[in-house]
Coordinates of C-alpha atoms in Angstrom, one line a residue:
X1 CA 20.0 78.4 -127.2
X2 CA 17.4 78.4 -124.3
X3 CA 16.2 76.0 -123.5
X4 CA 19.4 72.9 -123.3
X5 CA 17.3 70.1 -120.9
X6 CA 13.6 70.6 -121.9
X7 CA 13.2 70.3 -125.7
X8 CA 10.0 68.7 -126.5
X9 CA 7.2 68.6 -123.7
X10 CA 5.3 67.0 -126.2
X11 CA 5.9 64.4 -128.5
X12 CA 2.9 62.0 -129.5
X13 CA 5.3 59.6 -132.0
X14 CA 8.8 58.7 -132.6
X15 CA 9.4 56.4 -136.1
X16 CA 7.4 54.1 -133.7
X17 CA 5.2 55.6 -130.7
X18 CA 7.3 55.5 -127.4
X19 CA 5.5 55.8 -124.1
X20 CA 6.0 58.6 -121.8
X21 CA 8.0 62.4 -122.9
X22 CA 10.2 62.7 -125.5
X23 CA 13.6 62.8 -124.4
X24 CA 17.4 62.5 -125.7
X25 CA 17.9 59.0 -124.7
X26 CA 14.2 58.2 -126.9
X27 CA 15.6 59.9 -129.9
X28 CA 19.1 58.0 -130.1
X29 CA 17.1 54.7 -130.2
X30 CA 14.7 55.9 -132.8
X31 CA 17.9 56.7 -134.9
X32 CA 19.1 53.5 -133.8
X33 CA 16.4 51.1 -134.5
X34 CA 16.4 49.6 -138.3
X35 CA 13.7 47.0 -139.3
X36 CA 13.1 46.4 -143.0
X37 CA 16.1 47.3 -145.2
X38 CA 18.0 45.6 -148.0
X39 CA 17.2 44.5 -151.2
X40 CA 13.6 43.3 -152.7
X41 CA 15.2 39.7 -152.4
X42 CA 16.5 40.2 -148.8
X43 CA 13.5 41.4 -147.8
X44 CA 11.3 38.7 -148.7
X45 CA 13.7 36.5 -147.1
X46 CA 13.1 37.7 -144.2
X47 CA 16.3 40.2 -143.8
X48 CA 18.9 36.8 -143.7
X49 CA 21.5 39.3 -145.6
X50 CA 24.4 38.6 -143.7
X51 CA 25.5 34.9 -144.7
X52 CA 23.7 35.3 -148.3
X53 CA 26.2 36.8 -150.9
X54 CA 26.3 37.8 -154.6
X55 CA 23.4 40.4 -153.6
X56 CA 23.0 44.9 -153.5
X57 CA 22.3 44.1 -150.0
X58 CA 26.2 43.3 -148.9
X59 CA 27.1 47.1 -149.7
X60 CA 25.5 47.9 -146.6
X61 CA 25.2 45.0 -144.6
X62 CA 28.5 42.0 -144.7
X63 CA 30.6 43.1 -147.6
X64 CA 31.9 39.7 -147.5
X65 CA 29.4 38.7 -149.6
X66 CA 30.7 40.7 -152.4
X67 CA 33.4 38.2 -152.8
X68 CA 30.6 35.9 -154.4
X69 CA 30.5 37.9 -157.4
X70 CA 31.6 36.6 -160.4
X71 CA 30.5 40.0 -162.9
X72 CA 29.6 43.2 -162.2
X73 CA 26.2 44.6 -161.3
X74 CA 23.6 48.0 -161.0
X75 CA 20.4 47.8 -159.7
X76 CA 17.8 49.4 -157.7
X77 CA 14.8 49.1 -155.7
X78 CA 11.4 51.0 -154.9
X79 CA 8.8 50.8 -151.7
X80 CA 5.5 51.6 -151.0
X81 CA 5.3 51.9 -147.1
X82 CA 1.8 51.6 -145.8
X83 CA 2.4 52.5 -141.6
X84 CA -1.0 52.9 -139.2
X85 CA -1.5 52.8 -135.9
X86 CA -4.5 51.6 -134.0
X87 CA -4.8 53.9 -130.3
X88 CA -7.4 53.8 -127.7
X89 CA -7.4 56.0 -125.7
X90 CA -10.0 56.6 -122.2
X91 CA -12.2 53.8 -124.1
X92 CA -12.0 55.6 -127.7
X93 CA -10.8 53.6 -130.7
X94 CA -9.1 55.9 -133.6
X95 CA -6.9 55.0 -136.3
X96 CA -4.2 57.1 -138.3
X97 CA -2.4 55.8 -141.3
X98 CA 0.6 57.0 -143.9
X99 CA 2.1 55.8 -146.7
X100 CA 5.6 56.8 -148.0
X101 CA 6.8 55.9 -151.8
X102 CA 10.8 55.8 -151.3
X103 CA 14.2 53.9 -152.6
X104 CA 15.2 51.6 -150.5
X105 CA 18.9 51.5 -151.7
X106 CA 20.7 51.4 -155.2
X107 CA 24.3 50.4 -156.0
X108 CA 26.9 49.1 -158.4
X109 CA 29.3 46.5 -157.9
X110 CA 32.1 45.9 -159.8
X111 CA 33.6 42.6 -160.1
X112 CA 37.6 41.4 -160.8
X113 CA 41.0 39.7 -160.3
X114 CA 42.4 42.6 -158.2
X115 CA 44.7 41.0 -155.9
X116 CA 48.0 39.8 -157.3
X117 CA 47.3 36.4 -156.2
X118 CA 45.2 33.4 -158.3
X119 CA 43.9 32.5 -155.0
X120 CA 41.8 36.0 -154.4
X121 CA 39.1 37.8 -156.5
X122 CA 37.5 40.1 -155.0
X123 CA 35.0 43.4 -156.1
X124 CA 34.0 46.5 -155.3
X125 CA 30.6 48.2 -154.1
X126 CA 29.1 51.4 -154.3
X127 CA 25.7 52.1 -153.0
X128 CA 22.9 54.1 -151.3
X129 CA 20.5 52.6 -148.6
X130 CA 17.8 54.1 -145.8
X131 CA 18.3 52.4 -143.0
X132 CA 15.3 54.0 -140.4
X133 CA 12.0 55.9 -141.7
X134 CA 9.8 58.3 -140.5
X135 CA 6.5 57.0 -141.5
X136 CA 4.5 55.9 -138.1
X137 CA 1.5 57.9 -137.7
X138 CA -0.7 58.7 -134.7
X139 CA -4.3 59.8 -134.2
X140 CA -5.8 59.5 -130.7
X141 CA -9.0 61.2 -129.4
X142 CA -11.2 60.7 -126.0
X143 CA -12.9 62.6 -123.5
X144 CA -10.8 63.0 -120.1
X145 CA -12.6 63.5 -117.0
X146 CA -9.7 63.9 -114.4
X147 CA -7.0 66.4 -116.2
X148 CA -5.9 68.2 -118.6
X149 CA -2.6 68.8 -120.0
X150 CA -2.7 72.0 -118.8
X151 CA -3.3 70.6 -115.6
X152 CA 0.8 69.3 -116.6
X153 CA 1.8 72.5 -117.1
X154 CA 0.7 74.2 -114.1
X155 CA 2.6 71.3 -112.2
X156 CA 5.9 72.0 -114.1
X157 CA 5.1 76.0 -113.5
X158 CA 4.6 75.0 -109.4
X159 CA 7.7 72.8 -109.7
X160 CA 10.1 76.0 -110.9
X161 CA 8.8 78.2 -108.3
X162 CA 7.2 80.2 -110.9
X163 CA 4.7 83.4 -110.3
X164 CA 3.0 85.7 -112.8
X165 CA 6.4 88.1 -112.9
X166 CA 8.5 85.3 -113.5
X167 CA 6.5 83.7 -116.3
X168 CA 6.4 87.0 -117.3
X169 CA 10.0 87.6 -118.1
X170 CA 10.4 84.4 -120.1
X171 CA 7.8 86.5 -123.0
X172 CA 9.1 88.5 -125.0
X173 CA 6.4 91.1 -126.4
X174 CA 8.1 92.0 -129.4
X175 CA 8.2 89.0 -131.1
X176 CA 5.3 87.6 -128.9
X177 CA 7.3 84.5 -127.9
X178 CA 7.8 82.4 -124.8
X179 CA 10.7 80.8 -123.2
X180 CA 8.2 77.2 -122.1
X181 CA 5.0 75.9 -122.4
X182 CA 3.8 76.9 -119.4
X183 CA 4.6 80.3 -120.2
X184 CA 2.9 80.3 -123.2
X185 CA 0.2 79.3 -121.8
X186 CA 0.5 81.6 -119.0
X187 CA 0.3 84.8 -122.1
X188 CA -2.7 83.2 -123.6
X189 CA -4.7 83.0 -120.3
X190 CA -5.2 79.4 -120.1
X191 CA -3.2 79.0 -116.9
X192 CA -3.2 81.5 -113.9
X193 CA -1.5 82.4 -110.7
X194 CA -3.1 82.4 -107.7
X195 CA -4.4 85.7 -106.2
X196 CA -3.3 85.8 -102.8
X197 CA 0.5 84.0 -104.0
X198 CA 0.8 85.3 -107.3
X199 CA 2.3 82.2 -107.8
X200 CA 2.2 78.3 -107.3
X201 CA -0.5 76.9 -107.2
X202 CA -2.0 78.0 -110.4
X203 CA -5.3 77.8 -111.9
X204 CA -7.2 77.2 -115.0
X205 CA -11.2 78.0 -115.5
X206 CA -13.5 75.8 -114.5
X207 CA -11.2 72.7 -114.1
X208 CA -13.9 70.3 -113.0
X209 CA -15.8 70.3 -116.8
X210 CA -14.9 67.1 -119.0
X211 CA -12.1 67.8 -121.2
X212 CA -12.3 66.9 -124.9
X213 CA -8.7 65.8 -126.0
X214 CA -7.4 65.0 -129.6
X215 CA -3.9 64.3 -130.3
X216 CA -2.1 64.0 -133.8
X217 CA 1.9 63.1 -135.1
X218 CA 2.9 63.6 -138.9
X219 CA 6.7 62.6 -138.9
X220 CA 8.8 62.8 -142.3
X221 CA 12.7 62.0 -143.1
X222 CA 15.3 59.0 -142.6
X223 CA 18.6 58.0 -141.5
X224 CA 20.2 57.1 -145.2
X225 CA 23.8 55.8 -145.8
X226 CA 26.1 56.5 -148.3
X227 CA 28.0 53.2 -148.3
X228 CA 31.4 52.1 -149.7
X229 CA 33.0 48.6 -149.7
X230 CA 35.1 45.8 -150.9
X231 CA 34.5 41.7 -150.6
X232 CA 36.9 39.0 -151.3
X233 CA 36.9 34.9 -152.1
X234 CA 39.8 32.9 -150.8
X235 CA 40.4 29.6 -152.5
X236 CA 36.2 30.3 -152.7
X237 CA 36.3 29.2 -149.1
X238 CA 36.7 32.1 -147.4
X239 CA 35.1 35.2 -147.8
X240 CA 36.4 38.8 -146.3
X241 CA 34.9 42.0 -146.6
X242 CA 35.2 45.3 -145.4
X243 CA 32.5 48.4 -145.4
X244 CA 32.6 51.8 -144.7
X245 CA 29.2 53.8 -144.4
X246 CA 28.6 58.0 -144.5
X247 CA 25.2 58.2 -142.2
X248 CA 22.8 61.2 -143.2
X249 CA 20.3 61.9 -140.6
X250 CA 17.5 64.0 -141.9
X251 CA 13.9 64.2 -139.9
X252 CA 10.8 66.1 -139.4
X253 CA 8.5 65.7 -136.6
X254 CA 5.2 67.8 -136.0
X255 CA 2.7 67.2 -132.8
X256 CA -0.3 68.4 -132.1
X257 CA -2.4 68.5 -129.4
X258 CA -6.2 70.1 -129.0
X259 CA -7.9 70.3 -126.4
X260 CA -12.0 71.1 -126.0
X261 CA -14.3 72.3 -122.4
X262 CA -17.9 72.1 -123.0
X263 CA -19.6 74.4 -120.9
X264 CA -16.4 76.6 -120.4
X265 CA -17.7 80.4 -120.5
X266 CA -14.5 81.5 -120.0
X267 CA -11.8 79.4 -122.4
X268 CA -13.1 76.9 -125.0
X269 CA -10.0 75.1 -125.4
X270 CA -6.6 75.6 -127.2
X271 CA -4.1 73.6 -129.8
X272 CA -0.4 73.5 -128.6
X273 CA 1.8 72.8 -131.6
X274 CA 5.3 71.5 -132.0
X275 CA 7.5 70.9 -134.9
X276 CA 11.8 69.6 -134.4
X277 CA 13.4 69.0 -137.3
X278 CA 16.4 67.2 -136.8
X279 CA 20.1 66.9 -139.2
X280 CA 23.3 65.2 -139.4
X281 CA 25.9 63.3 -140.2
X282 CA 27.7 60.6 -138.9
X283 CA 30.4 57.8 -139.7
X284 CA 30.6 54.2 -139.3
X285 CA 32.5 50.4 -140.5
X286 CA 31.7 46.7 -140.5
X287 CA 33.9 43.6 -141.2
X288 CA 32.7 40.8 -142.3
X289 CA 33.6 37.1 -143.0
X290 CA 31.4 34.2 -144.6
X291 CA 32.9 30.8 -144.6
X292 CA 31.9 27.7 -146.7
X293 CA 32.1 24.8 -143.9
X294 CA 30.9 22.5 -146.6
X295 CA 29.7 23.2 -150.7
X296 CA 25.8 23.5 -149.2
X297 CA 27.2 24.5 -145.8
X298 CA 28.0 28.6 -145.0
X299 CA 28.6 30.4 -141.8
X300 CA 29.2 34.1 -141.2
X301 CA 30.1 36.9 -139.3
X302 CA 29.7 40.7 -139.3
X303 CA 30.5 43.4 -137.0
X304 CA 29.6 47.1 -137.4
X305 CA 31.2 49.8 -135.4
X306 CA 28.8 52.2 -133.6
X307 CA 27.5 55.2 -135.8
X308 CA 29.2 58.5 -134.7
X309 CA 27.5 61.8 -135.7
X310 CA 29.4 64.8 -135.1
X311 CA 27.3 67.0 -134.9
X312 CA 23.3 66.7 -134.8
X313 CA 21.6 69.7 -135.7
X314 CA 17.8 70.2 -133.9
X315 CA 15.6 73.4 -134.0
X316 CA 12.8 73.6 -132.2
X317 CA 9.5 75.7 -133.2
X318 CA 6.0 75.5 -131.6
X319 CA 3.1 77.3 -131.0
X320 CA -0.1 78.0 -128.3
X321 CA -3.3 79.1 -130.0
X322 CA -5.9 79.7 -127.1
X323 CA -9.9 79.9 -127.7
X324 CA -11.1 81.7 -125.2
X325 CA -15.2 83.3 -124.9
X326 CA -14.3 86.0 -122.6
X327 CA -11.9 86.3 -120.2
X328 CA -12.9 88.7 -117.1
X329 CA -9.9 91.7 -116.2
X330 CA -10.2 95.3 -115.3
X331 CA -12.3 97.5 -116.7
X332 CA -14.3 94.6 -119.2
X333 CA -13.9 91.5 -120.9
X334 CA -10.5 89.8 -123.1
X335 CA -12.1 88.2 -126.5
X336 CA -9.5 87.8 -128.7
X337 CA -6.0 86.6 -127.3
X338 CA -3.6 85.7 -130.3
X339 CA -1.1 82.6 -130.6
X340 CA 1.5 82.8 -128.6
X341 CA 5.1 81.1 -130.2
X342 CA 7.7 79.2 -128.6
X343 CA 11.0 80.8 -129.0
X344 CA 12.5 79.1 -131.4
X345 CA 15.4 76.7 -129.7
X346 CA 18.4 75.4 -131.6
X347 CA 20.8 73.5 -130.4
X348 CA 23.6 71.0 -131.2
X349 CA 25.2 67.6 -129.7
X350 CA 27.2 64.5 -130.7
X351 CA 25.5 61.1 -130.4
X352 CA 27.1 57.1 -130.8
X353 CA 24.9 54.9 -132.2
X354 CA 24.9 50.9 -130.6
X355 CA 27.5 48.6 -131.3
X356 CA 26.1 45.5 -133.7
X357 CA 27.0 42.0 -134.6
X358 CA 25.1 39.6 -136.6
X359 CA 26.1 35.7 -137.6
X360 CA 24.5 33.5 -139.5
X361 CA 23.9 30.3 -141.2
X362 CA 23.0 28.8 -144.5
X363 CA 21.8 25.3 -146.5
X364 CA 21.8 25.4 -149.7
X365 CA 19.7 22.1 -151.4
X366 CA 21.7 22.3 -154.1
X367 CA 20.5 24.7 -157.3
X368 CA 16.7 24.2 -155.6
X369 CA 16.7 26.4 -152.8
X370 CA 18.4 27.1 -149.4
X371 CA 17.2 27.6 -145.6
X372 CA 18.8 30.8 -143.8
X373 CA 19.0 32.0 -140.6
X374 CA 20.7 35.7 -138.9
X375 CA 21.0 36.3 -135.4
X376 CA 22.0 40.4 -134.6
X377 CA 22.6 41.5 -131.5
X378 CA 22.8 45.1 -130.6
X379 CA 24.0 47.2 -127.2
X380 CA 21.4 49.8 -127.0
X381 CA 22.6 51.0 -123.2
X382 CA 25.8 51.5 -125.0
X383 CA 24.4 54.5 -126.6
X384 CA 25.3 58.0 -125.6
X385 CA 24.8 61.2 -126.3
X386 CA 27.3 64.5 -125.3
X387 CA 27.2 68.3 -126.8
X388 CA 30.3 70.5 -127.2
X389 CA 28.3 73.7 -127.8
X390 CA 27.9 73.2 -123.8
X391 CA 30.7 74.6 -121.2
X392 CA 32.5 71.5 -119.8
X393 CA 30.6 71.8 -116.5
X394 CA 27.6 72.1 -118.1
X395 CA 28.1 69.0 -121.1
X396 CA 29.0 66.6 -117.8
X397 CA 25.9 67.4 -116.7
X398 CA 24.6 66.6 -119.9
X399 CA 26.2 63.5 -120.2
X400 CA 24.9 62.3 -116.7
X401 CA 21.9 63.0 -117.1
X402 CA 20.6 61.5 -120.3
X403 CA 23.6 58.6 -120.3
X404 CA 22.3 57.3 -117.0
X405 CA 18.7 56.8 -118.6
X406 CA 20.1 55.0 -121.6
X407 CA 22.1 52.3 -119.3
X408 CA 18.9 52.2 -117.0
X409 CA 16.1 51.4 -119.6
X410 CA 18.2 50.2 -122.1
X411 CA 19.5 47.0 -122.8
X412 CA 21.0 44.8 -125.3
X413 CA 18.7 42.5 -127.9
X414 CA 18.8 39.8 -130.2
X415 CA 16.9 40.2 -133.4
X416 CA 15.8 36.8 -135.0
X417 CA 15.3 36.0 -138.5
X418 CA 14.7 32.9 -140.4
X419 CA 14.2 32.6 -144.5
X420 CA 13.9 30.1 -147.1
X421 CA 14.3 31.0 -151.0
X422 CA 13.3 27.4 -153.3
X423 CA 13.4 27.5 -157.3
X424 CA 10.0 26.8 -158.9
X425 CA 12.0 26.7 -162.6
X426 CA 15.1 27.6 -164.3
X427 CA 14.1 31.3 -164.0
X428 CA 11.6 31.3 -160.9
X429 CA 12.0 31.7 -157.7
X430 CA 9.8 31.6 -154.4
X431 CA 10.9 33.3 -150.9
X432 CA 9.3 33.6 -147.6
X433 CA 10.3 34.4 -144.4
X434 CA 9.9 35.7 -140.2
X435 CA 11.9 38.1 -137.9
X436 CA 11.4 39.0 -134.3
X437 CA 12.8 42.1 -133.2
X438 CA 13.4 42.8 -130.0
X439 CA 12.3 46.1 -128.1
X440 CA 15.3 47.0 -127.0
X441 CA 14.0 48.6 -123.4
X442 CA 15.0 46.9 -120.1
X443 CA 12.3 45.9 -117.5
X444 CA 13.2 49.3 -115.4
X445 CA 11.4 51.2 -118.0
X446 CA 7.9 49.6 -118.0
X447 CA 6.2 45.9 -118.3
X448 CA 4.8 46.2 -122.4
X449 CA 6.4 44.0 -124.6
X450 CA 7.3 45.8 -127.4
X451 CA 8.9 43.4 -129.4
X452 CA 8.3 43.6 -133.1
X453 CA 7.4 40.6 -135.4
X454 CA 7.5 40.5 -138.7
X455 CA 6.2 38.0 -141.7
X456 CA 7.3 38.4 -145.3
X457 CA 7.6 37.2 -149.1
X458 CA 8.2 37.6 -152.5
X459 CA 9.1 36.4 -156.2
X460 CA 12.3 36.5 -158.4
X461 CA 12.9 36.1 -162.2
X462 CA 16.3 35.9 -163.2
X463 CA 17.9 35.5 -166.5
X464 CA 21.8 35.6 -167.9
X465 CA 21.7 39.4 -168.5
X466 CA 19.0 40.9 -165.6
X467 CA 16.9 39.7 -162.6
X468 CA 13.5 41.2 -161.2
X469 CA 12.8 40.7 -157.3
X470 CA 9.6 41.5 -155.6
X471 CA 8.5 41.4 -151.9
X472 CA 5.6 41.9 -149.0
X473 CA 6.9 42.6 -145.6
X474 CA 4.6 43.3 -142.8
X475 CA 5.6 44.0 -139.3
X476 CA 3.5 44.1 -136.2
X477 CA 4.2 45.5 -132.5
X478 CA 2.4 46.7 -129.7
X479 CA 3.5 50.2 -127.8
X480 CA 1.9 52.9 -125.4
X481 CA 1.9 56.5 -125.1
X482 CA 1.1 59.1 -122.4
X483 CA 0.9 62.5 -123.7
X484 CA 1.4 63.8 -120.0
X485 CA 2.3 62.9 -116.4
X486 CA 1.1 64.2 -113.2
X487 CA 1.7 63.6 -109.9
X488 CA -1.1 62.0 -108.9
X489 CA -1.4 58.7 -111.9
X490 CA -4.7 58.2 -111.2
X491 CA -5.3 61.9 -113.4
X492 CA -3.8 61.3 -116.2
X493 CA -4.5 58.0 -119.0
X494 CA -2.4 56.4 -121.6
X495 CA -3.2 55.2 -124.7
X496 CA -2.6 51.6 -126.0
X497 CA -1.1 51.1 -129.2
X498 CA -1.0 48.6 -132.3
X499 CA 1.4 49.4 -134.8
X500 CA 1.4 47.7 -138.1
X501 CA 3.6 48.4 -141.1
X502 CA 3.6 46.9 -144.6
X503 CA 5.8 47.4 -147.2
X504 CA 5.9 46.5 -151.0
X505 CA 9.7 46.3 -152.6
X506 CA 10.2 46.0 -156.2
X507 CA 13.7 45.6 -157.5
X508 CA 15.6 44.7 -160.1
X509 CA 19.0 44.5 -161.9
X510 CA 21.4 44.0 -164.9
X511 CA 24.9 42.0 -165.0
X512 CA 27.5 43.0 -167.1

């Protein structure tokens, strides 16, 4: 490991595009953050799982609502996500999209008298569910005439104290790798010292021609859980569940940005590249309790522990491929420089998740239908982030570091969501439903709203032996990104985002 504090210095997209660099305190809240999840009938409902029983959905979510089983169950369920993101950027309008064909979860349940009193009945679940994906694209373009990013890199070279021998012993000729960006781009004769310091403040060729920039983000993987847990019925009153859930974090996350200089008879531009790829595993548990006020009258309750992962597991690869015409040194002309690689960075450190509770409520108009309602409200500043692979000295520093950004622009939110489910005929059924999500970052960080809202329905058939579910969710959000800083804000741009993302669950079941 070399590189411990500066992993990414650039990231254009998270599982949703985050403004400013990547950093620790971005990632634990992109692990964090879970938006459409549950079953095909949850879904179209708006997400309302918590107070709503008899349903895959409680595996995961408030295993209290096993207890409403009365026989046992398998099903499963299958998406189409459709993600794209709409980014101007300096006055240029470019879109990027994805789609993503995945299993949203799976499970059995099995139902029984397994308590020794008449009173209780109670069943078990097994299941599988994703709780974040990877699917957010970004494509930006536009034509910059104040900076460059390796305007950014010079900065951070100045900002080290770094010269041309310095930069220099962070390559490594043999395998033609570099310890930083900056040194990278130092090798491939994009950036250069000055001649009479041989250091700070460095140069690049010709730095008053427009600059032709292009940025692009392909991200892959999820944060699945392995879930296991039991629901109960008092009296069919009172309903008491317990969960526990086996996190797997698996994610892939490629950048690039390009860069062109018309005009530029020395360098024509370059491509910096970066890929992290990102495991691990991690533990968690939620109690749960629904309770029947009244026959069409239910409340609820459910609290999930904070998700701890052991042991996170990132590698870091990336790459510098220069263009250059001709490049003027002793003796002649430089032609032909070849890419120059990051050294690869791995690296290790624990991370806890925030701490969530969710109630809600439900009417149910007899066998016709039923209003629902979930409020969830989650602690992101109490998220943080350690590593034991550092010395003790060097993990507190860590620690402070990146925990003092989360409790800074993190704070806690209330997500919102309301559904209503009404029976068009013995077998059919309608759903619909709204959620607003909130962003999650305090006012510290910047002024965009970036809360997420969210519109969604669907269909159900259900018979005596088997039931088919079907639903549209879309989800829409605005966001920003800055693919570098400088010193001076007036040189550098963001680009203003509109995320949208639609998905398409169909699911279905069979009792036994």
């Amino acid at each position: 490991m070399k590189r411990i504090f500066q992993i990414f210095s650039l990231i254009l997209v998270s599982y949703i595009a985050h403004a400013q660099v990547y950093t620790y305190p971005m990632l634990a809240k992109q692990f964090s953050t879970s938006y459409v999840t549950g079953s095909a009938r949850m879904q179209g409902l708006g997400g309302t799982q918590s107070v709503l029983g008899a349903d895959l959905s409680s595996i995961a979510g408030n295993a209290a609502g096993l207890g409403f089983y009365s026989r046992s169950e398998v099903g499963l369920n299958f998406a189409l996500n459709s993600s794209q993101t709409d980014a101007d950027y300096l006055s240029q309008s470019t879109s990027g999209t994805n789609n993503l064909f995945h299993m949203p979860n799976f499970g059995i349940v099995i139902s029984g008298d397994y308590l020794s009193s008449s009173s209780w009945r109670g069943a078990f679940g097994i299941g599988y569910s994703r709780q974040v994906i990877l699917t957010q694209p970004l494509n930006m373009e536009g034509t910059n005439n104040r900076s460059s990013y390796l305007d950014h890199l010079i900065q951070k070279a100045g900002d080290k104290g770094a010269t041309g021998a310095s930069l220099d012993n962070e390559f490594d000729p043999v395998y033609n790798t570099a310890d930083s960006p900056e040194a990278a781009a130092y090798q491939a004769y994009l950036i250069n010292p000055n001649a009479k310091t041989g250091g700070a403040p460095f140069e690049r060729y010709l730095p008053n021609l427009p600059t032709q920039q292009f940025g692009y983000a392909v991200n892959s993987g999820s944060v699945s859980q392995w879930d296991i847990s039991y629901g109960a019925a008092y009296q069919e009153h009172l309903y008491v569940g317990l969960g526990l859930h086996f996190t797997k974090l698996n994610t892939s996350q490629s950048q690039l940005w390009e860069e062109r200089y018309a005009g530029n008879n020395f360098v024509e531009g370059f491509t910096y590249e970066e890929q992290l790829i990102t495991t691990g595993s991690g533990i968690s548990a939620s109690l749960g309790v629904i309770y029947k006020l009244k026959p069409n009258l239910r409340v609820a309750l459910n609290v999930q522990s904070p998700t701890y992962y052991d042991n996170i597991k990132e590698q870091l690869t990336g790459s510098m491929s220069p263009q250059i015409s001709e490049i003027p040194v002793t003796g002649g002309y430089i032609t032909n420089v070849k890419p120059v690689k990051l050294t690869p960075n791995e690296f290790t450190y624990q991370l806890v998740t925030p701490f969530r509770i969710s109630g809600g409520m439900a009417y149910f108009f007899g066998k016709r239908g039923l209003l629902s309602a979930d409020v969830e409200m989650l602690n992101y500043a109490g998220m943080s982030v350690a590593s034991a692979e550092l010395g003790p000295y060097a993990n507190q520093q860590f620690k402070d570091k990146y925990n003092s950004q989360i409790s800074k622009n993190y704070q806690t939110v209330l997500n919102m969501k309301v559904g209503a489910e009404f029976r068009v005929s013995s077998a059919w059924t309608v759903r619909g439903g709204a959620a607003l999500y909130g962003s999650g970052f305090s006012s510290t960080y910047d002024s965009i709203d970036r809360n997420q809202f969210q519109v969604s329905g669907g269909l159900g058939y259900r018979s005596s032996a088997y039931y088919v579910d079907f639903a549209v969710v879309q989800r829409t959000g605005k966001d920003a990104y800055t693919p570098y800083t400088l010193k001076n804000a007036a040189d550098y741009a963001s680009a203003a985002l509109t995320l949208t993302n639609t998905q398409f669950t169909l699911g279905g079941g069979i009792f036994f």
